[in-house]
Amino acid sequence: MIVIAGKALAKAGMETKVIEAIRVMCEASEAEEGCISYQIYQHPENRTEFFVFEEWENQAALEKHFQTEHMQKFNEVLATALAGATKIKRYDVSDVTNL
């Protein structure tokens, strides 16, 4: 399994635009084959900060995701709405257990 996790900061005043794009992105991504979960959360106190958490079955599914139309549209919104570079990392997970 592959986990994608990290943070992104929206420009002040662009939060609503980012949230609208997130809604579309999450729904479309979770419908993709190989997507286990796809969530983006807004920080409760710093409304410009967003946390990304994705789970993918494998690299092929993730690569296919990067080529989707909804990903391209999402990136277009982010290009104008984000304040600086995202801080997102990819993790290869070999074992998962319940706590």
Short mmCIF file of N, CA and C in Angstrom, two decimals:
data_model
loop_
_atom_site.label_atom_id
_atom_site.label_comp_id
_atom_site.label_asym_id
_atom_site.label_seq_id
_atom_site.Cartn_x
_atom_site.Cartn_y
_atom_site.Cartn_z
N MET A 1 0.84 -1.17 0.00
CA MET A 1 0.00 0.00 0.00
C MET A 1 0.89 1.24 0.00
N ILE A 2 0.38 2.29 -0.60
CA ILE A 2 1.07 3.58 -0.64
C ILE A 2 0.21 4.59 0.11
N VAL A 3 0.84 5.36 0.97
CA VAL A 3 0.17 6.43 1.70
C VAL A 3 0.79 7.75 1.27
N ILE A 4 -0.07 8.71 0.98
CA ILE A 4 0.35 10.07 0.66
C ILE A 4 -0.16 10.94 1.80
N ALA A 5 0.72 11.72 2.41
CA ALA A 5 0.31 12.58 3.53
C ALA A 5 1.12 13.85 3.52
N GLY A 6 0.48 14.94 3.91
CA GLY A 6 1.19 16.19 3.98
C GLY A 6 0.28 17.38 4.16
N LYS A 7 0.86 18.56 3.97
CA LYS A 7 0.15 19.81 4.19
C LYS A 7 0.28 20.73 2.98
N ALA A 8 -0.74 21.58 2.86
CA ALA A 8 -0.73 22.63 1.85
C ALA A 8 -1.36 23.87 2.47
N LEU A 9 -0.88 25.03 2.08
CA LEU A 9 -1.43 26.29 2.58
C LEU A 9 -2.09 27.05 1.44
N ALA A 10 -3.33 27.45 1.66
CA ALA A 10 -4.04 28.28 0.69
C ALA A 10 -3.69 29.74 0.92
N LYS A 11 -3.77 30.52 -0.12
CA LYS A 11 -3.64 31.97 0.03
C LYS A 11 -4.85 32.46 0.83
N ALA A 12 -4.63 33.46 1.65
CA ALA A 12 -5.74 34.05 2.41
C ALA A 12 -6.82 34.51 1.44
N GLY A 13 -8.06 34.17 1.74
CA GLY A 13 -9.18 34.53 0.89
C GLY A 13 -9.51 33.49 -0.18
N MET A 14 -8.65 32.49 -0.34
CA MET A 14 -8.86 31.45 -1.36
C MET A 14 -9.40 30.15 -0.76
N GLU A 15 -9.67 30.13 0.54
CA GLU A 15 -10.08 28.90 1.22
C GLU A 15 -11.34 28.28 0.60
N THR A 16 -12.33 29.09 0.30
CA THR A 16 -13.58 28.57 -0.26
C THR A 16 -13.35 27.95 -1.63
N LYS A 17 -12.53 28.57 -2.43
CA LYS A 17 -12.20 28.02 -3.76
C LYS A 17 -11.50 26.67 -3.61
N VAL A 18 -10.58 26.57 -2.66
CA VAL A 18 -9.87 25.32 -2.43
C VAL A 18 -10.84 24.24 -1.93
N ILE A 19 -11.72 24.59 -1.00
CA ILE A 19 -12.68 23.62 -0.47
C ILE A 19 -13.59 23.09 -1.57
N GLU A 20 -14.05 23.94 -2.45
CA GLU A 20 -14.90 23.50 -3.57
C GLU A 20 -14.14 22.52 -4.46
N ALA A 21 -12.89 22.81 -4.75
CA ALA A 21 -12.07 21.91 -5.57
C ALA A 21 -11.81 20.59 -4.85
N ILE A 22 -11.61 20.65 -3.54
CA ILE A 22 -11.39 19.44 -2.74
C ILE A 22 -12.60 18.52 -2.81
N ARG A 23 -13.79 19.06 -2.69
CA ARG A 23 -15.01 18.24 -2.73
C ARG A 23 -15.07 17.42 -4.02
N VAL A 24 -14.83 18.08 -5.13
CA VAL A 24 -14.85 17.40 -6.42
C VAL A 24 -13.74 16.36 -6.49
N MET A 25 -12.55 16.75 -6.05
CA MET A 25 -11.38 15.87 -6.13
C MET A 25 -11.55 14.61 -5.29
N CYS A 26 -12.01 14.77 -4.05
CA CYS A 26 -12.18 13.61 -3.17
C CYS A 26 -13.20 12.62 -3.73
N GLU A 27 -14.32 13.14 -4.18
CA GLU A 27 -15.37 12.26 -4.72
C GLU A 27 -14.87 11.50 -5.95
N ALA A 28 -14.24 12.19 -6.86
CA ALA A 28 -13.76 11.55 -8.09
C ALA A 28 -12.63 10.57 -7.78
N SER A 29 -11.73 10.93 -6.90
CA SER A 29 -10.59 10.07 -6.58
C SER A 29 -11.02 8.80 -5.87
N GLU A 30 -11.95 8.92 -4.93
CA GLU A 30 -12.41 7.73 -4.20
C GLU A 30 -13.14 6.75 -5.10
N ALA A 31 -13.61 7.20 -6.25
CA ALA A 31 -14.27 6.32 -7.21
C ALA A 31 -13.27 5.59 -8.11
N GLU A 32 -12.00 5.98 -8.04
CA GLU A 32 -10.97 5.37 -8.87
C GLU A 32 -10.62 3.97 -8.39
N GLU A 33 -10.35 3.09 -9.35
CA GLU A 33 -9.86 1.76 -9.01
C GLU A 33 -8.50 1.90 -8.35
N GLY A 34 -8.31 1.22 -7.24
CA GLY A 34 -7.04 1.25 -6.54
C GLY A 34 -6.95 2.29 -5.44
N CYS A 35 -7.96 3.15 -5.33
CA CYS A 35 -7.98 4.14 -4.25
C CYS A 35 -8.66 3.52 -3.04
N ILE A 36 -7.95 3.47 -1.93
CA ILE A 36 -8.51 2.96 -0.69
C ILE A 36 -9.22 4.08 0.06
N SER A 37 -8.57 5.23 0.16
CA SER A 37 -9.20 6.42 0.74
C SER A 37 -8.50 7.67 0.22
N TYR A 38 -9.25 8.76 0.19
CA TYR A 38 -8.71 10.02 -0.32
C TYR A 38 -9.41 11.13 0.46
N GLN A 39 -8.69 11.74 1.39
CA GLN A 39 -9.28 12.76 2.25
C GLN A 39 -8.37 13.97 2.35
N ILE A 40 -9.00 15.12 2.40
CA ILE A 40 -8.28 16.37 2.64
C ILE A 40 -9.08 17.12 3.69
N TYR A 41 -8.40 17.54 4.76
CA TYR A 41 -9.05 18.18 5.89
C TYR A 41 -8.53 19.58 6.09
N GLN A 42 -9.44 20.48 6.47
CA GLN A 42 -9.05 21.85 6.78
C GLN A 42 -8.75 21.96 8.27
N HIS A 43 -7.67 22.62 8.62
CA HIS A 43 -7.30 22.82 10.02
C HIS A 43 -8.40 23.63 10.71
N PRO A 44 -8.82 23.23 11.91
CA PRO A 44 -9.92 23.92 12.58
C PRO A 44 -9.60 25.34 13.05
N GLU A 45 -8.33 25.65 13.26
CA GLU A 45 -7.97 26.99 13.73
C GLU A 45 -7.30 27.84 12.65
N ASN A 46 -6.47 27.22 11.83
CA ASN A 46 -5.83 27.93 10.72
C ASN A 46 -6.53 27.52 9.44
N ARG A 47 -7.51 28.28 9.03
CA ARG A 47 -8.40 27.91 7.92
C ARG A 47 -7.69 27.88 6.57
N THR A 48 -6.45 28.37 6.50
CA THR A 48 -5.71 28.31 5.23
C THR A 48 -4.89 27.02 5.12
N GLU A 49 -4.81 26.24 6.20
CA GLU A 49 -3.99 25.03 6.21
C GLU A 49 -4.85 23.79 5.95
N PHE A 50 -4.37 22.93 5.05
CA PHE A 50 -5.08 21.71 4.68
C PHE A 50 -4.15 20.52 4.84
N PHE A 51 -4.70 19.42 5.36
CA PHE A 51 -3.96 18.18 5.54
C PHE A 51 -4.46 17.16 4.52
N VAL A 52 -3.54 16.55 3.79
CA VAL A 52 -3.85 15.56 2.76
C VAL A 52 -3.54 14.17 3.30
N PHE A 53 -4.46 13.23 3.11
CA PHE A 53 -4.21 11.84 3.48
C PHE A 53 -4.86 10.93 2.44
N GLU A 54 -4.03 10.16 1.74
CA GLU A 54 -4.50 9.25 0.70
C GLU A 54 -3.92 7.86 0.94
N GLU A 55 -4.69 6.83 0.56
CA GLU A 55 -4.20 5.45 0.59
C GLU A 55 -4.49 4.84 -0.78
N TRP A 56 -3.46 4.23 -1.36
CA TRP A 56 -3.57 3.61 -2.68
C TRP A 56 -3.11 2.17 -2.61
N GLU A 57 -3.73 1.31 -3.38
CA GLU A 57 -3.36 -0.11 -3.38
C GLU A 57 -1.95 -0.35 -3.88
N ASN A 58 -1.53 0.43 -4.90
CA ASN A 58 -0.21 0.21 -5.49
C ASN A 58 0.21 1.42 -6.32
N GLN A 59 1.45 1.38 -6.80
CA GLN A 59 2.01 2.48 -7.58
C GLN A 59 1.27 2.68 -8.90
N ALA A 60 0.84 1.60 -9.52
CA ALA A 60 0.12 1.72 -10.80
C ALA A 60 -1.16 2.54 -10.63
N ALA A 61 -1.89 2.29 -9.55
CA ALA A 61 -3.13 3.04 -9.30
C ALA A 61 -2.82 4.51 -9.06
N LEU A 62 -1.76 4.79 -8.32
CA LEU A 62 -1.37 6.17 -8.05
C LEU A 62 -0.95 6.88 -9.34
N GLU A 63 -0.18 6.22 -10.18
CA GLU A 63 0.24 6.82 -11.44
C GLU A 63 -0.95 7.10 -12.35
N LYS A 64 -1.90 6.19 -12.38
CA LYS A 64 -3.12 6.39 -13.18
C LYS A 64 -3.90 7.60 -12.64
N HIS A 65 -3.95 7.73 -11.32
CA HIS A 65 -4.62 8.86 -10.68
C HIS A 65 -4.01 10.19 -11.14
N PHE A 66 -2.70 10.24 -11.21
CA PHE A 66 -2.02 11.48 -11.62
C PHE A 66 -2.38 11.90 -13.05
N GLN A 67 -2.87 10.97 -13.86
CA GLN A 67 -3.20 11.25 -15.25
C GLN A 67 -4.68 11.60 -15.48
N THR A 68 -5.49 11.55 -14.43
CA THR A 68 -6.93 11.76 -14.59
C THR A 68 -7.25 13.23 -14.89
N GLU A 69 -8.39 13.43 -15.51
CA GLU A 69 -8.85 14.79 -15.81
C GLU A 69 -9.11 15.57 -14.53
N HIS A 70 -9.70 14.92 -13.52
CA HIS A 70 -9.99 15.65 -12.28
C HIS A 70 -8.70 16.08 -11.56
N MET A 71 -7.64 15.31 -11.70
CA MET A 71 -6.36 15.71 -11.11
C MET A 71 -5.81 16.93 -11.84
N GLN A 72 -5.92 16.93 -13.16
CA GLN A 72 -5.43 18.08 -13.93
C GLN A 72 -6.19 19.35 -13.56
N LYS A 73 -7.52 19.24 -13.42
CA LYS A 73 -8.33 20.41 -13.04
C LYS A 73 -8.00 20.88 -11.63
N PHE A 74 -7.80 19.93 -10.73
CA PHE A 74 -7.44 20.25 -9.35
C PHE A 74 -6.12 21.00 -9.31
N ASN A 75 -5.14 20.54 -10.07
CA ASN A 75 -3.84 21.21 -10.12
C ASN A 75 -3.95 22.63 -10.66
N GLU A 76 -4.87 22.85 -11.60
CA GLU A 76 -5.08 24.20 -12.14
C GLU A 76 -5.58 25.14 -11.05
N VAL A 77 -6.52 24.67 -10.23
CA VAL A 77 -7.03 25.48 -9.13
C VAL A 77 -5.91 25.75 -8.13
N LEU A 78 -5.18 24.71 -7.76
CA LEU A 78 -4.12 24.86 -6.77
C LEU A 78 -3.02 25.81 -7.23
N ALA A 79 -2.76 25.85 -8.52
CA ALA A 79 -1.71 26.73 -9.05
C ALA A 79 -1.99 28.19 -8.73
N THR A 80 -3.26 28.56 -8.64
CA THR A 80 -3.60 29.95 -8.35
C THR A 80 -4.01 30.17 -6.90
N ALA A 81 -4.35 29.10 -6.18
CA ALA A 81 -4.92 29.25 -4.84
C ALA A 81 -3.96 28.94 -3.70
N LEU A 82 -2.85 28.27 -3.97
CA LEU A 82 -1.95 27.90 -2.88
C LEU A 82 -0.88 28.96 -2.64
N ALA A 83 -0.48 29.06 -1.39
CA ALA A 83 0.59 29.97 -0.98
C ALA A 83 1.86 29.15 -0.84
N GLY A 84 2.63 29.04 -1.89
CA GLY A 84 3.88 28.29 -1.84
C GLY A 84 3.72 26.82 -2.16
N ALA A 85 4.82 26.11 -2.02
CA ALA A 85 4.86 24.69 -2.36
C ALA A 85 4.18 23.84 -1.29
N THR A 86 3.62 22.73 -1.72
CA THR A 86 3.03 21.78 -0.78
C THR A 86 4.15 20.99 -0.09
N LYS A 87 3.84 20.45 1.06
CA LYS A 87 4.77 19.60 1.79
C LYS A 87 4.12 18.23 1.93
N ILE A 88 4.19 17.46 0.85
CA ILE A 88 3.50 16.18 0.78
C ILE A 88 4.52 15.07 0.55
N LYS A 89 4.36 13.98 1.30
CA LYS A 89 5.29 12.85 1.21
C LYS A 89 4.56 11.58 0.82
N ARG A 90 5.32 10.67 0.23
CA ARG A 90 4.83 9.35 -0.18
C ARG A 90 5.47 8.31 0.72
N TYR A 91 4.65 7.40 1.25
CA TYR A 91 5.15 6.34 2.13
C TYR A 91 4.79 4.99 1.54
N ASP A 92 5.74 4.08 1.48
CA ASP A 92 5.47 2.69 1.10
C ASP A 92 5.21 1.91 2.38
N VAL A 93 4.04 1.33 2.48
CA VAL A 93 3.63 0.64 3.70
C VAL A 93 3.62 -0.86 3.43
N SER A 94 4.38 -1.60 4.21
CA SER A 94 4.46 -3.05 4.00
C SER A 94 3.54 -3.83 4.93
N ASP A 95 3.10 -3.20 6.02
CA ASP A 95 2.25 -3.91 6.96
C ASP A 95 1.31 -2.92 7.64
N VAL A 96 0.05 -3.33 7.81
CA VAL A 96 -0.94 -2.50 8.48
C VAL A 96 -1.67 -3.37 9.48
N THR A 97 -1.80 -2.89 10.71
CA THR A 97 -2.57 -3.61 11.73
C THR A 97 -3.48 -2.63 12.45
N ASN A 98 -4.54 -3.13 13.02
CA ASN A 98 -5.44 -2.29 13.81
C ASN A 98 -4.85 -2.08 15.20
N LEU A 99 -5.10 -0.93 15.76
CA LEU A 99 -4.66 -0.63 17.13
C LEU A 99 -5.69 -1.10 18.13
#
